[in-house]
N, CA, C and O of each residue as an XYZ file, in Angstrom:
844
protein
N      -8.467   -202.889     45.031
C      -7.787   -204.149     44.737
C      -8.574   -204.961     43.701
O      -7.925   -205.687     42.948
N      -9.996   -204.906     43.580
C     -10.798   -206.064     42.780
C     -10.918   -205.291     41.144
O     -11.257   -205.890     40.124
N     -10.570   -203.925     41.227
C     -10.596   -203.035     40.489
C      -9.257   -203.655     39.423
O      -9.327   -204.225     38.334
N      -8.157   -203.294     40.198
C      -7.012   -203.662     39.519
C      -7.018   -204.969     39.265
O      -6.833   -205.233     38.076
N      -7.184   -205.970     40.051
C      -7.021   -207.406     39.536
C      -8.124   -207.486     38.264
O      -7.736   -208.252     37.382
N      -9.229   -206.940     38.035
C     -10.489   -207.009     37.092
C      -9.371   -206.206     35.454
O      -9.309   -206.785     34.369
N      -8.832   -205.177     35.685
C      -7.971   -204.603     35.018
C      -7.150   -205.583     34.448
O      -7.148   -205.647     33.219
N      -6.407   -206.410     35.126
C      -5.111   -207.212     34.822
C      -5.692   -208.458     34.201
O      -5.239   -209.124     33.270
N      -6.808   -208.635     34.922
C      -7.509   -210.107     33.769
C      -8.088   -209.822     32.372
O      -8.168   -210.689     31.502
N      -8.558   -208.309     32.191
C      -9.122   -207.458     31.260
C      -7.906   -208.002     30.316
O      -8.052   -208.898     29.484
N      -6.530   -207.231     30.613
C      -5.591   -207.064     29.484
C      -5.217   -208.465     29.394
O      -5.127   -208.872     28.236
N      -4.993   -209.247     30.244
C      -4.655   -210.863     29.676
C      -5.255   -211.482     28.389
O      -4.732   -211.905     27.358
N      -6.606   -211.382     28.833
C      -7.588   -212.314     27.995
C      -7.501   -211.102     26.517
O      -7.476   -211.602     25.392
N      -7.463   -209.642     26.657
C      -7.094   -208.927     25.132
C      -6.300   -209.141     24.866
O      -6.111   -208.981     23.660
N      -5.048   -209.719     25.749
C      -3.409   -209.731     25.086
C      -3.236   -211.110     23.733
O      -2.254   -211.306     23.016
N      -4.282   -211.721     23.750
C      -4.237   -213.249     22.739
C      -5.076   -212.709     21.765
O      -6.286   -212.489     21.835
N      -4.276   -212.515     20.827
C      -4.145   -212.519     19.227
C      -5.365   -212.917     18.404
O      -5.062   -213.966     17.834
N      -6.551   -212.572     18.097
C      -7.509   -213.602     16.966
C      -6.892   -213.770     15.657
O      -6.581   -212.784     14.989
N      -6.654   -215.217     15.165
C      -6.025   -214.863     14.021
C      -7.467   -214.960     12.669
O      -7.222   -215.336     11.523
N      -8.713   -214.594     13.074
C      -9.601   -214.199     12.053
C     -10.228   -213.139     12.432
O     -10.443   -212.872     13.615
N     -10.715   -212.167     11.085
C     -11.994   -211.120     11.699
C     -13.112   -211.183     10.427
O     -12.975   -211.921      9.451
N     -13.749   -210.661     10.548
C     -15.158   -210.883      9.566
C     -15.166   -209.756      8.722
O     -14.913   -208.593      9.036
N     -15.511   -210.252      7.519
C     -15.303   -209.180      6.466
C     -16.358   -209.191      5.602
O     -16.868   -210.301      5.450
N     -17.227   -207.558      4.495
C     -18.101   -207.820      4.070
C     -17.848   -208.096      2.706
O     -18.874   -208.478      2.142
N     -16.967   -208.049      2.054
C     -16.576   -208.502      0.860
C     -16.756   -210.015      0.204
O     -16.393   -211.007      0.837
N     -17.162   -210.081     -0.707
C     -17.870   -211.056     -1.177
C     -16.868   -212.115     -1.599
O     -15.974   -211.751     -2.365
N     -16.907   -213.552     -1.144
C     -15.862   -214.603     -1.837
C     -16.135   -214.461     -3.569
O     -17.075   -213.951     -4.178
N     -14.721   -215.235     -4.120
C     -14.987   -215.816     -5.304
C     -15.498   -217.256     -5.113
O     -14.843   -218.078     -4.472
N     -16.905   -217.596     -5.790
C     -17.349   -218.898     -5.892
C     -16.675   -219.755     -6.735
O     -16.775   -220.953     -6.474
N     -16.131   -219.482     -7.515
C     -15.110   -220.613     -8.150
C     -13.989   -220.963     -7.761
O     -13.245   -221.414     -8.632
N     -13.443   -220.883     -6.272
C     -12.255   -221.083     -5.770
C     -12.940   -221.815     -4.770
O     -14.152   -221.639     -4.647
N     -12.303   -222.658     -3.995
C     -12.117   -223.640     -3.021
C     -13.208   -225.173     -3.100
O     -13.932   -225.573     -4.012
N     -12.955   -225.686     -1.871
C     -13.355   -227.073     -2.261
C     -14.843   -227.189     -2.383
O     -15.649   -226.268     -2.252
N     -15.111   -228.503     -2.664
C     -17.274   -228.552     -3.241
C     -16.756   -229.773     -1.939
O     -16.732   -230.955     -2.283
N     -16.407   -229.450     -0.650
C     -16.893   -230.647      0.537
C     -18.028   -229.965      0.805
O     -18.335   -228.784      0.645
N     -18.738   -231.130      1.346
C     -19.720   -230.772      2.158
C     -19.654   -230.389      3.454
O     -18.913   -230.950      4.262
N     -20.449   -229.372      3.756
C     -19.771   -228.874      5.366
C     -21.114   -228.655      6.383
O     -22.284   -228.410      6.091
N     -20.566   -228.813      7.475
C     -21.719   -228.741      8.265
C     -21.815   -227.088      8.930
O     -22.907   -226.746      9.384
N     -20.799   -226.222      8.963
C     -20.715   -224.763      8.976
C     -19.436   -224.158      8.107
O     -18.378   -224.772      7.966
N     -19.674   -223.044      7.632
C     -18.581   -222.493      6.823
C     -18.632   -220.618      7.541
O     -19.195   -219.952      8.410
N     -17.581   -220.491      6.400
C     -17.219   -218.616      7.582
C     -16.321   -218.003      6.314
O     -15.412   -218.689      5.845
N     -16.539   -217.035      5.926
C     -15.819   -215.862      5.193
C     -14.843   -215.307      6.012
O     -15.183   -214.249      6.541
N     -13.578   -215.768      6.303
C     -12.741   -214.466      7.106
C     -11.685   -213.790      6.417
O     -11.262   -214.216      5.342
N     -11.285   -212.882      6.902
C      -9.584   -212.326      6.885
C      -8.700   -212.759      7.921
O      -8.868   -212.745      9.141
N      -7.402   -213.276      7.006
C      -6.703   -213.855      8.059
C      -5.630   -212.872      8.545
O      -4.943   -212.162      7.812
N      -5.586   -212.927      9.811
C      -4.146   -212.429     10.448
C      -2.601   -212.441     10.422
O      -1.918   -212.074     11.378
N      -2.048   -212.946      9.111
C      -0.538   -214.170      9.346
C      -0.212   -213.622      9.890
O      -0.103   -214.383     10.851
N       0.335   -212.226     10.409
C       1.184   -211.719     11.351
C       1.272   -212.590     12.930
O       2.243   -213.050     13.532
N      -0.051   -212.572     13.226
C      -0.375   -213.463     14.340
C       0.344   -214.568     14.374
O       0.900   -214.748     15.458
N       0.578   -215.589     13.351
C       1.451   -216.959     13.165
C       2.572   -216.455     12.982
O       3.416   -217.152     13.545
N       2.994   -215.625     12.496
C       4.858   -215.030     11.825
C       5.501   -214.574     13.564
O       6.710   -214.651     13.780
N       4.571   -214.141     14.616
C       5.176   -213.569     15.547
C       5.493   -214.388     16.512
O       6.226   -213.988     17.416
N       4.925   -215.878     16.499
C       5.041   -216.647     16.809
C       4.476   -216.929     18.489
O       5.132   -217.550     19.325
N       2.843   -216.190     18.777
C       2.414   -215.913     20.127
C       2.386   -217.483     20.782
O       1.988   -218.565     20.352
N       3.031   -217.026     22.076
C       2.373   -219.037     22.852
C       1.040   -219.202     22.421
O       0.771   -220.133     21.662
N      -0.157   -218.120     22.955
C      -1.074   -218.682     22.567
C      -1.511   -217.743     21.472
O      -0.878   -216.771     21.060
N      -2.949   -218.272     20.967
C      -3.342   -217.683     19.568
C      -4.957   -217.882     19.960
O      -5.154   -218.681     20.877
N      -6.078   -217.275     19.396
C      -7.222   -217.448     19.136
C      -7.555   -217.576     18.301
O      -7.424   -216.828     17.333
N      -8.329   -218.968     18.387
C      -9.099   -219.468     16.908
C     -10.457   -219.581     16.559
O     -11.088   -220.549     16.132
N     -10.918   -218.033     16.898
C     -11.936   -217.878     16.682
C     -12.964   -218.210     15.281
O     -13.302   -217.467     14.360
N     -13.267   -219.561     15.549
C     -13.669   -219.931     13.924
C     -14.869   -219.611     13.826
O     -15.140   -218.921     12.844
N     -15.988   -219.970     14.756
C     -17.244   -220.084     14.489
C     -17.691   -219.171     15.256
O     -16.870   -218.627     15.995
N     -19.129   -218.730     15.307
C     -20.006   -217.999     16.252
C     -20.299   -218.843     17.500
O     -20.425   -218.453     18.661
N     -20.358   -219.752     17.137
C     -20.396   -220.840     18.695
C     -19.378   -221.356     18.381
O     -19.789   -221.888     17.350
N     -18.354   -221.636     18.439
C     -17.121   -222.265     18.398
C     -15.399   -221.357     18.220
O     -14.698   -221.046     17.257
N     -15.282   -221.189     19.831
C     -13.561   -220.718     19.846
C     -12.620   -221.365     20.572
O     -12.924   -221.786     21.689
N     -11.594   -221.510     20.160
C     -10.836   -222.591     20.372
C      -9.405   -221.489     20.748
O      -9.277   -220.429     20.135
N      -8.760   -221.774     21.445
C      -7.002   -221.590     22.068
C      -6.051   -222.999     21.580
O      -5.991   -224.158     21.990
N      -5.509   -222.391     20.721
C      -4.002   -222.912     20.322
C      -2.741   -222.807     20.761
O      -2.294   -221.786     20.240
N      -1.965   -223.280     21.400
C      -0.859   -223.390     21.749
C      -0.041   -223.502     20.948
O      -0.105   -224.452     20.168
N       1.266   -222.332     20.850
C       1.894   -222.614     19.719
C       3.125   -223.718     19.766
O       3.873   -223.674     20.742
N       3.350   -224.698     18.743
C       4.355   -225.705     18.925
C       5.522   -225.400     18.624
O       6.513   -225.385     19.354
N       5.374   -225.003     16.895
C       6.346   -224.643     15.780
C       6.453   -223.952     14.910
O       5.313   -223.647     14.560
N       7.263   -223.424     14.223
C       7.165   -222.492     13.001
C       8.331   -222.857     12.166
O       9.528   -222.723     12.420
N       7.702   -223.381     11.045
C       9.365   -224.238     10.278
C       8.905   -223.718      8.845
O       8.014   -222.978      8.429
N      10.247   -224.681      8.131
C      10.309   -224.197      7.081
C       9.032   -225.578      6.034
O       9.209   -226.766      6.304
N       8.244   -225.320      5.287
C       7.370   -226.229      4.614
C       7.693   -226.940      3.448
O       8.339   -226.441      2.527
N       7.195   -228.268      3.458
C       7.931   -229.307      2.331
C       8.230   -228.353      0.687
O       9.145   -228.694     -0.062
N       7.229   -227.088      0.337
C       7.306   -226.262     -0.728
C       8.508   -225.164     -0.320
O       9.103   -224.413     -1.093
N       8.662   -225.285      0.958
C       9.341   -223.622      0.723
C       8.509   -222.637      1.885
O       8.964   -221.923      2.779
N       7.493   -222.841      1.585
C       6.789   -221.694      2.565
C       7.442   -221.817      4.268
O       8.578   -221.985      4.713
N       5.959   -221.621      4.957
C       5.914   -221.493      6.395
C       4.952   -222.466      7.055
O       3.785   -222.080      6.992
N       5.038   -223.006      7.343
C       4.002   -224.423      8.272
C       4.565   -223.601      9.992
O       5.650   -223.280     10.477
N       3.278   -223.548     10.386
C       2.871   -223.270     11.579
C       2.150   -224.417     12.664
O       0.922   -224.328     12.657
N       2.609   -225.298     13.438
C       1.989   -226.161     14.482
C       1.722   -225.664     15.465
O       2.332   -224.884     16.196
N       0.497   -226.251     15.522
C       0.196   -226.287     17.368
C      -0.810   -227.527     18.167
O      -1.117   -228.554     17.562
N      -1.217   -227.281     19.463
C      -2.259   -227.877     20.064
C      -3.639   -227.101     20.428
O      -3.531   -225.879     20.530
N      -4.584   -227.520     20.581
C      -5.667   -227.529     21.313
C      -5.540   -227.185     22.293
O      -5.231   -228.337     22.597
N      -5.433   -226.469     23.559
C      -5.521   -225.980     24.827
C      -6.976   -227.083     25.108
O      -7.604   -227.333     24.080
N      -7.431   -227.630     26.225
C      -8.064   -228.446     26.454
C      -8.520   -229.379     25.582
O      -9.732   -229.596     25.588
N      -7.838   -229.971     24.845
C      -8.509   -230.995     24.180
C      -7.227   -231.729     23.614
O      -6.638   -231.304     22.619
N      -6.857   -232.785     24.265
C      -5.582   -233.846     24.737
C      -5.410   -234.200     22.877
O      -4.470   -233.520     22.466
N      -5.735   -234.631     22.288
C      -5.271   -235.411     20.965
C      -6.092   -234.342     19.717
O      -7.275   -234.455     19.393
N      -5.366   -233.586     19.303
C      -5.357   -232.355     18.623
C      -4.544   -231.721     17.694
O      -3.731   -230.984     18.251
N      -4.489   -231.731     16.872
C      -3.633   -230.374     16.132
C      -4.091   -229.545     15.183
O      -5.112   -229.610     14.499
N      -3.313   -228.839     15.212
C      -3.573   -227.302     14.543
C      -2.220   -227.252     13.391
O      -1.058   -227.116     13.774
N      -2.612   -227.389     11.934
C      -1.247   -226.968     10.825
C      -1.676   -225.743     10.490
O      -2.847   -225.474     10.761
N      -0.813   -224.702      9.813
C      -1.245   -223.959      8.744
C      -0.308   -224.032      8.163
O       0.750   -224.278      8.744
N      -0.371   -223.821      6.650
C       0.818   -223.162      5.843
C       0.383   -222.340      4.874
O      -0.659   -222.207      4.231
N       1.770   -221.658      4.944
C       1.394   -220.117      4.251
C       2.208   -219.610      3.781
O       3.406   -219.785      4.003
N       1.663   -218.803      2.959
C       3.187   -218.058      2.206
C       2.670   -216.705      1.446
O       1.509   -216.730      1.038
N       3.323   -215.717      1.262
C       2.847   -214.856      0.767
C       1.410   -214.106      1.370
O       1.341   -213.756      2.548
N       0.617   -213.969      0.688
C      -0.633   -213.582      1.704
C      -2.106   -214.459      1.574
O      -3.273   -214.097      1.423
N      -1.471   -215.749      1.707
C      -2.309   -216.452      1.308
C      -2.150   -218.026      2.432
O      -0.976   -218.285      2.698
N      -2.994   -218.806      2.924
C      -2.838   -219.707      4.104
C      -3.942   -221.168      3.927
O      -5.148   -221.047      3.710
N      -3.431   -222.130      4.032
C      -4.315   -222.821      3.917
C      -4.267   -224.024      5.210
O      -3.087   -224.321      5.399
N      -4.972   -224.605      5.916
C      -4.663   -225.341      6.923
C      -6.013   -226.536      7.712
O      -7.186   -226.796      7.446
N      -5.280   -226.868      8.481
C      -6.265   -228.093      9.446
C      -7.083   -227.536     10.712
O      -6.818   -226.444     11.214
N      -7.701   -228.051     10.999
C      -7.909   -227.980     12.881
C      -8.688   -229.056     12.549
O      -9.588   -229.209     11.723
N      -8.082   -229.889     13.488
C      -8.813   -231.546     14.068
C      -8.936   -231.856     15.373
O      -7.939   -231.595     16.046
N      -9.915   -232.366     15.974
C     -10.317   -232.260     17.465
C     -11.422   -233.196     17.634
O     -12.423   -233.107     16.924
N     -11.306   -234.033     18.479
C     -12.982   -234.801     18.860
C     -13.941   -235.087     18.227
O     -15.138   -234.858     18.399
N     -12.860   -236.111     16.735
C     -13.748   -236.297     15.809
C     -14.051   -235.253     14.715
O     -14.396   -235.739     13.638
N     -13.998   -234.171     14.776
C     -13.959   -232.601     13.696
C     -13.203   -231.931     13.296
O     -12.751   -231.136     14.121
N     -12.735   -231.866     12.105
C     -12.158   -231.241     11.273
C     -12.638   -229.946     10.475
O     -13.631   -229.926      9.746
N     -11.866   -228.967     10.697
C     -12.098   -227.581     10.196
C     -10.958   -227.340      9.141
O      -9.766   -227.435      9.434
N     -11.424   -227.020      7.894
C     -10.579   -226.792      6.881
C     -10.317   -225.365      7.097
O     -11.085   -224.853      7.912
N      -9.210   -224.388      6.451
C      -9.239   -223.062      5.854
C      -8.418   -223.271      4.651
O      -7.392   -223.946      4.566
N      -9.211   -222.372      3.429
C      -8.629   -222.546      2.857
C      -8.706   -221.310      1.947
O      -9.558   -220.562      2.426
N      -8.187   -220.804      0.871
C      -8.191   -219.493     -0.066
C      -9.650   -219.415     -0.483
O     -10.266   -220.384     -0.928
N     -10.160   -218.218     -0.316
C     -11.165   -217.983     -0.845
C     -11.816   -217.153     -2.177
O     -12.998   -217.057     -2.508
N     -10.587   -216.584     -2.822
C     -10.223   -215.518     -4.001
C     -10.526   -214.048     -2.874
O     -10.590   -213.921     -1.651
N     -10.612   -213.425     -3.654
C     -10.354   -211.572     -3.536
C      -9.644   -211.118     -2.024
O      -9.972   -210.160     -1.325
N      -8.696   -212.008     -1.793
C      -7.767   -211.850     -0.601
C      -8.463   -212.297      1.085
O      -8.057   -212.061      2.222
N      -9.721   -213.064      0.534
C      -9.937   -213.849      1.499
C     -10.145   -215.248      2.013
O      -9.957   -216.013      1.067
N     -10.498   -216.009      3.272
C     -10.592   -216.868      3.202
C     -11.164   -217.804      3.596
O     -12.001   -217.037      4.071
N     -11.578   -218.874      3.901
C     -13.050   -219.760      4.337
C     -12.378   -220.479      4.844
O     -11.215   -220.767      4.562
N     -13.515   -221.137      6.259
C     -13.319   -221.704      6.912
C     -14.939   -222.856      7.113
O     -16.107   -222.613      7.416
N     -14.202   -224.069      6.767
C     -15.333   -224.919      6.723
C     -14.937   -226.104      8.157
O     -13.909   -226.524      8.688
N     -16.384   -226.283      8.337
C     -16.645   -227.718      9.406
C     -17.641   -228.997      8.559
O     -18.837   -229.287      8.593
N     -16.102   -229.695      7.613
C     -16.292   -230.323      7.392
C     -17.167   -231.694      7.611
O     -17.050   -232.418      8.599
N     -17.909   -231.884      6.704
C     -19.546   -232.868      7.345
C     -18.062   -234.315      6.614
O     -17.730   -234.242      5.431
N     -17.573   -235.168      7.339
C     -16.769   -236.323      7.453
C     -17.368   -237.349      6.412
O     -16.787   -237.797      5.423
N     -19.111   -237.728      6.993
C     -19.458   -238.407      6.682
C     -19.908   -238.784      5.557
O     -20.360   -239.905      5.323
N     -19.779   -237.499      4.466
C     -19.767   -237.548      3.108
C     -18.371   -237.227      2.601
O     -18.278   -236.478      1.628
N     -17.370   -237.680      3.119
C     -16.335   -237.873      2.472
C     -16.224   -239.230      1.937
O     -16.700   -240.181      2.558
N     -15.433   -239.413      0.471
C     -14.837   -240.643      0.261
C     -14.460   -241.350      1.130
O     -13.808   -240.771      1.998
N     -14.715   -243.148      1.346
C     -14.207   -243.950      1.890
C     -12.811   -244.094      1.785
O     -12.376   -244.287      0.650
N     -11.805   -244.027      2.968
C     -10.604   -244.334      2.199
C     -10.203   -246.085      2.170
O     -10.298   -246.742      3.207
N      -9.899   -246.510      1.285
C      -9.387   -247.733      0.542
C      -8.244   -248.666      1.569
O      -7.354   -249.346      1.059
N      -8.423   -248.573      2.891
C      -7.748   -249.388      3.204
C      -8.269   -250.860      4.197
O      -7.743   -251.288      5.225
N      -9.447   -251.382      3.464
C      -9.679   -252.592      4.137
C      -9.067   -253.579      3.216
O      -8.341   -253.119      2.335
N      -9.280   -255.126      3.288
C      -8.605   -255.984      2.706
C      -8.597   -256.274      1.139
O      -7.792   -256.900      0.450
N     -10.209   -255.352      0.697
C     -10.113   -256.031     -0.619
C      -9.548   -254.694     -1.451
O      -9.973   -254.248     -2.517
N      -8.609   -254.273     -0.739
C      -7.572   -252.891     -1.312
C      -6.288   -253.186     -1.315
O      -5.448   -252.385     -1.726
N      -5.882   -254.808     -0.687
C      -4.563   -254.965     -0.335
C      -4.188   -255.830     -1.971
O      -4.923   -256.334     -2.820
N      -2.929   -255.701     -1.875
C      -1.718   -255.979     -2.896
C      -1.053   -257.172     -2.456
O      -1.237   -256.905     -1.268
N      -0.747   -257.710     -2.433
C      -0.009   -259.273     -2.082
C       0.969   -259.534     -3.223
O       0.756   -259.852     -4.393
N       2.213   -259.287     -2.491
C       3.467   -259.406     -3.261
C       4.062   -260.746     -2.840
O       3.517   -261.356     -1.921
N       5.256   -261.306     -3.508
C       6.267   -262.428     -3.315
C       6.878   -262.095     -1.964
O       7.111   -262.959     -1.118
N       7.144   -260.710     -1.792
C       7.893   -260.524     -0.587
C       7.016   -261.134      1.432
O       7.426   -261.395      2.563
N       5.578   -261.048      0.611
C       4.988   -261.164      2.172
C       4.544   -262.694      1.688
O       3.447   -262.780      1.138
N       5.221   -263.740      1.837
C       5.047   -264.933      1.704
C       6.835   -265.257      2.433
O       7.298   -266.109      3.192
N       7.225   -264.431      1.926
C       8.841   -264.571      3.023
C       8.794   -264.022      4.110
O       8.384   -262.888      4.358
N       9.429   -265.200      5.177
C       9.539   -264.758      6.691
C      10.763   -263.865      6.789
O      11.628   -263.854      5.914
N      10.798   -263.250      7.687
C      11.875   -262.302      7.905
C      12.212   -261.184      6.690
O      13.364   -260.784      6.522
N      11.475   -260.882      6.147
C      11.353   -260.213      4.626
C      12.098   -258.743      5.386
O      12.109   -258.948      6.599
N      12.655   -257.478      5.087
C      13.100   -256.661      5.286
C      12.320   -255.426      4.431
O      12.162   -255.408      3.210
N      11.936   -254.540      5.266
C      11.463   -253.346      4.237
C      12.415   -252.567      3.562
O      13.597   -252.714      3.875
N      12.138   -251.856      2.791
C      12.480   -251.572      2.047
C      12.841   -250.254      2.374
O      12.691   -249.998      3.569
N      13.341   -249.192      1.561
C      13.789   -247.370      1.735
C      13.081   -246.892      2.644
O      12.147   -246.544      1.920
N      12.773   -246.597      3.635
C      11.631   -245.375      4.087
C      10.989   -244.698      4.350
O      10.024   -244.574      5.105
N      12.035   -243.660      3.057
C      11.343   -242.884      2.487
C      10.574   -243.155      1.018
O      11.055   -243.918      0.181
N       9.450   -242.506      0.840
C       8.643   -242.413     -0.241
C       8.591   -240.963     -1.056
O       7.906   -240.003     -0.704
N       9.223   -240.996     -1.901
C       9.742   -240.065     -3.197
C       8.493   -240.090     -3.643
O       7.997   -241.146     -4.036
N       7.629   -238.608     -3.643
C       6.661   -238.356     -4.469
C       6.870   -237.091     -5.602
O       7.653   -236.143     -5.533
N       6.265   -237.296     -6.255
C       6.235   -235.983     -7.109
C       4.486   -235.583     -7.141
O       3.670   -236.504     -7.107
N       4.042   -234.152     -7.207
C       2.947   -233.462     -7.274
C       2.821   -232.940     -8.791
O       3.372   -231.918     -9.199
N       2.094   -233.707     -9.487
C       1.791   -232.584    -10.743
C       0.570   -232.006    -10.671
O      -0.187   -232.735    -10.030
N       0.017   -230.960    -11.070
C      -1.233   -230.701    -11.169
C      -1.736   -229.988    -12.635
O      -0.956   -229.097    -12.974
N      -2.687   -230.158    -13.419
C      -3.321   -228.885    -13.997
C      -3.432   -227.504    -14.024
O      -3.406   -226.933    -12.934
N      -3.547   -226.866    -14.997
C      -3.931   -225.107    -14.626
C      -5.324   -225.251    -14.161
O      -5.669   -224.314    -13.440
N      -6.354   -226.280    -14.394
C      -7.536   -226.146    -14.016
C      -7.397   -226.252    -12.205
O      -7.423   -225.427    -11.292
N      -7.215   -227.977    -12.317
C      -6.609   -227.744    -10.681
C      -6.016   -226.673     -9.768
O      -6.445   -226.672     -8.614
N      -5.150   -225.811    -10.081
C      -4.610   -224.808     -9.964
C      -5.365   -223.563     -9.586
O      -5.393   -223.133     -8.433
N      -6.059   -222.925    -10.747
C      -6.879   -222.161    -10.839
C      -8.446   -221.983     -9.613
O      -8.990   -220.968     -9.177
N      -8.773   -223.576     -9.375
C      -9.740   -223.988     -8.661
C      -9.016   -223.802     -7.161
O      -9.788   -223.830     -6.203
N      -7.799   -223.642     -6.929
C      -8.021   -223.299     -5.296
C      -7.099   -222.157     -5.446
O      -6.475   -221.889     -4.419
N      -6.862   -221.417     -6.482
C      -6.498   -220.014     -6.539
C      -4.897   -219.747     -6.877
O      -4.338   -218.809     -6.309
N      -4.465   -220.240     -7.427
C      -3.314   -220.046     -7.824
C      -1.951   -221.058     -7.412
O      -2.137   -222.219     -7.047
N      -0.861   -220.583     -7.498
C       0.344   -221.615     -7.557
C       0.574   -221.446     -6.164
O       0.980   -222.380     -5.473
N       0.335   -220.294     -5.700
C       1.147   -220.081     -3.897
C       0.166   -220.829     -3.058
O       0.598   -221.220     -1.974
N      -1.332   -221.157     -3.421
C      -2.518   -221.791     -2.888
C      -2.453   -222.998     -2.936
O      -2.754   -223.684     -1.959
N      -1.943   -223.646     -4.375
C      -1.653   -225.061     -4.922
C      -0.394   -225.427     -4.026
O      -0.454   -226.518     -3.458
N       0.612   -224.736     -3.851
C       1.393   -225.066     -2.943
C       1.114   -225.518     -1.265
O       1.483   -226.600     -0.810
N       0.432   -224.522     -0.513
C       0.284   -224.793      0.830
C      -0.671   -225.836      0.678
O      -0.743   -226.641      1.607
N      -1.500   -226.004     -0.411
C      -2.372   -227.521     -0.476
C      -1.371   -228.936     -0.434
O      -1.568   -230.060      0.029
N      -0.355   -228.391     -1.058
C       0.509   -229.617     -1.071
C       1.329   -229.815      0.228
O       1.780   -230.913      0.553
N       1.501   -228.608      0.994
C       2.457   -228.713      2.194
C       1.776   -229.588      3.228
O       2.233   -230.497      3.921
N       0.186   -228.909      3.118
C      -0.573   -229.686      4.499
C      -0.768   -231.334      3.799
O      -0.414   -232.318      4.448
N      -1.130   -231.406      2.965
C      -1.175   -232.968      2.419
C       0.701   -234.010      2.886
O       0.790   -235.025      3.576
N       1.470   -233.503      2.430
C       2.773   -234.085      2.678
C       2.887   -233.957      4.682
O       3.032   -234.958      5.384
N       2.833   -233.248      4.960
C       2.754   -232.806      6.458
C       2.005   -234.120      7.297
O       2.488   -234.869      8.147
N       1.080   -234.092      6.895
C      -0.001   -234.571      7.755
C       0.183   -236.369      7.429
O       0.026   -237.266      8.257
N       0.549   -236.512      6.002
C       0.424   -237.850      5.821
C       2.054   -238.277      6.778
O       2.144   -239.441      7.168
N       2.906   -237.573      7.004
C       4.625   -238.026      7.682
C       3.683   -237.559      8.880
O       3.875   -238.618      9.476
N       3.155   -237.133      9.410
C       2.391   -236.909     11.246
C       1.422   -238.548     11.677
O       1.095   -238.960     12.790
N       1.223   -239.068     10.518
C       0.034   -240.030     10.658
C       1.303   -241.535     10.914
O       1.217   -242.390     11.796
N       2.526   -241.417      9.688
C       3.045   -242.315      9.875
C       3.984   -242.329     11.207
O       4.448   -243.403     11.591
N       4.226   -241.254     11.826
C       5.042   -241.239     12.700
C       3.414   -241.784     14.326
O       3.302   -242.588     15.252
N       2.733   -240.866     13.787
C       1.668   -241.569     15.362
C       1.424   -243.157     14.806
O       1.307   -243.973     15.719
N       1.350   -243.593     13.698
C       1.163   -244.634     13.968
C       2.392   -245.886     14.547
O       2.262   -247.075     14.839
N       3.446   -245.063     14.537
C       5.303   -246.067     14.778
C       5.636   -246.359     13.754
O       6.336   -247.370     13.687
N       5.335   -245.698     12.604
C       6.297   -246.101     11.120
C       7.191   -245.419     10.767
O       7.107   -244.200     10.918
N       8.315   -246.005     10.192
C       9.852   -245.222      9.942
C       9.661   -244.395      8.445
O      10.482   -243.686      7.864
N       8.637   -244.662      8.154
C       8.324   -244.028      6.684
C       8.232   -243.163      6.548
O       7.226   -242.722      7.104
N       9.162   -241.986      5.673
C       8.468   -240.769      5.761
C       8.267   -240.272      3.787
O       9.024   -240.683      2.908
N       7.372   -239.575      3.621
C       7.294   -238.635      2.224
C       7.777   -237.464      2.312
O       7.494   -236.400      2.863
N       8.982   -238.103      1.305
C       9.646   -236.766      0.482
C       9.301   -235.962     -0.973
O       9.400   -236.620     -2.008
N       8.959   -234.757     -1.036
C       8.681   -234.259     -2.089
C       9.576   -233.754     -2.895
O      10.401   -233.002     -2.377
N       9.673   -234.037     -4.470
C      10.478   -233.799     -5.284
C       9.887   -232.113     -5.769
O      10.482   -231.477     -6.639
């Protein structure tokens, strides 16, 4: 009996998917971002793993650090591609994006304060950084960033459309630097994604639409 039950927990815990494995092939250094990170990782990614759409998934990022994802969603992405959601399995205020297309994926993991980028790495692979926060740009929203229009001097003032109509242009340099147009794309999916996830947790009717 302890035989078989040892058996049946065996195949459970193999039955969940890693969607990385380790590879000895060398990145291209002129592709992806100059953040500063507090750990980074060379992998190969799995998409099959996200396309099949498992409840759960393994996110085996780090050597000390694996994480279980719960899968949410699998939709269609503000470009066209594939945006993949999920949660954190123990860890209450969490998510997990990817988007992807072709054989190429770029995405989030945010959790308890930490953010893990992936992103294209050239020669069909891809990196995974633990972004150091604290050398990121300040973002610009305390008071001496605010705009003061005619409209916020009127009581009962009414907002306005929204939605927010953006357009994305970029460079071939830009381009080139995170590996091409299908790369430049899922950069743009998780950016549009995440900024309509922020306005909706915060209770705003606003959303960004991409032209």
């Amino acid at each position: 009996m302890i035989s078989l039950l040892t058996t049946i927990l065996l195949s459970c815990a193999q039955s969940t998917p890693q969607l990385f494995a380790d590879t000895n092939i060398q990145p291209d250094a002129a592709i992806g971002s100059q953040h500063q990170t507090l750990n980074k990782r060379t992998v190969v990614v799995n998409l099959d793993v996200l396309r099949r759409r498992h409840a759960v998934i393994d996110l085996n990022v780090f050597a000390n650090t694996n994480l279980s994802a719960q899968f949410v969603s699998l939709e269609t992405s503000p470009t066209g591609g594939d945006l993949w959601r999920g949660k954190l399995i123990g860890h209450g205020d969490s998510t997990v994006l990817f988007a992807f297309r072709d054989n190429t994926i770029m995405g989030t993991i945010r959790y308890e304060d930490k953010m893990i980028q992936l992103e294209y790495a050239g020669n069909d692979l891809h990196r995974l950084l633990l972004v150091d926060q604290s050398k990121l740009p300040s973002c610009g929203n305390d008071l001496s960033h605010s705009i003061k229009t005619k409209a916020d001097a009127v009581a009962g003032t009414r907002a306005g459309n929204p939605e927010i109509t953006v357009m994305v242009v970029y460079t071939t340099e830009s381009k080139n630097s995170v590996g091409g147009a299908s790369q430049m794309e899922n950069k743009i999916d998780i950016a549009i994604t995440e900024t309509n996830d922020s306005f909706t947790d915060s209770g705003l009717g606003h959303r960004v639409e991409l032209v």
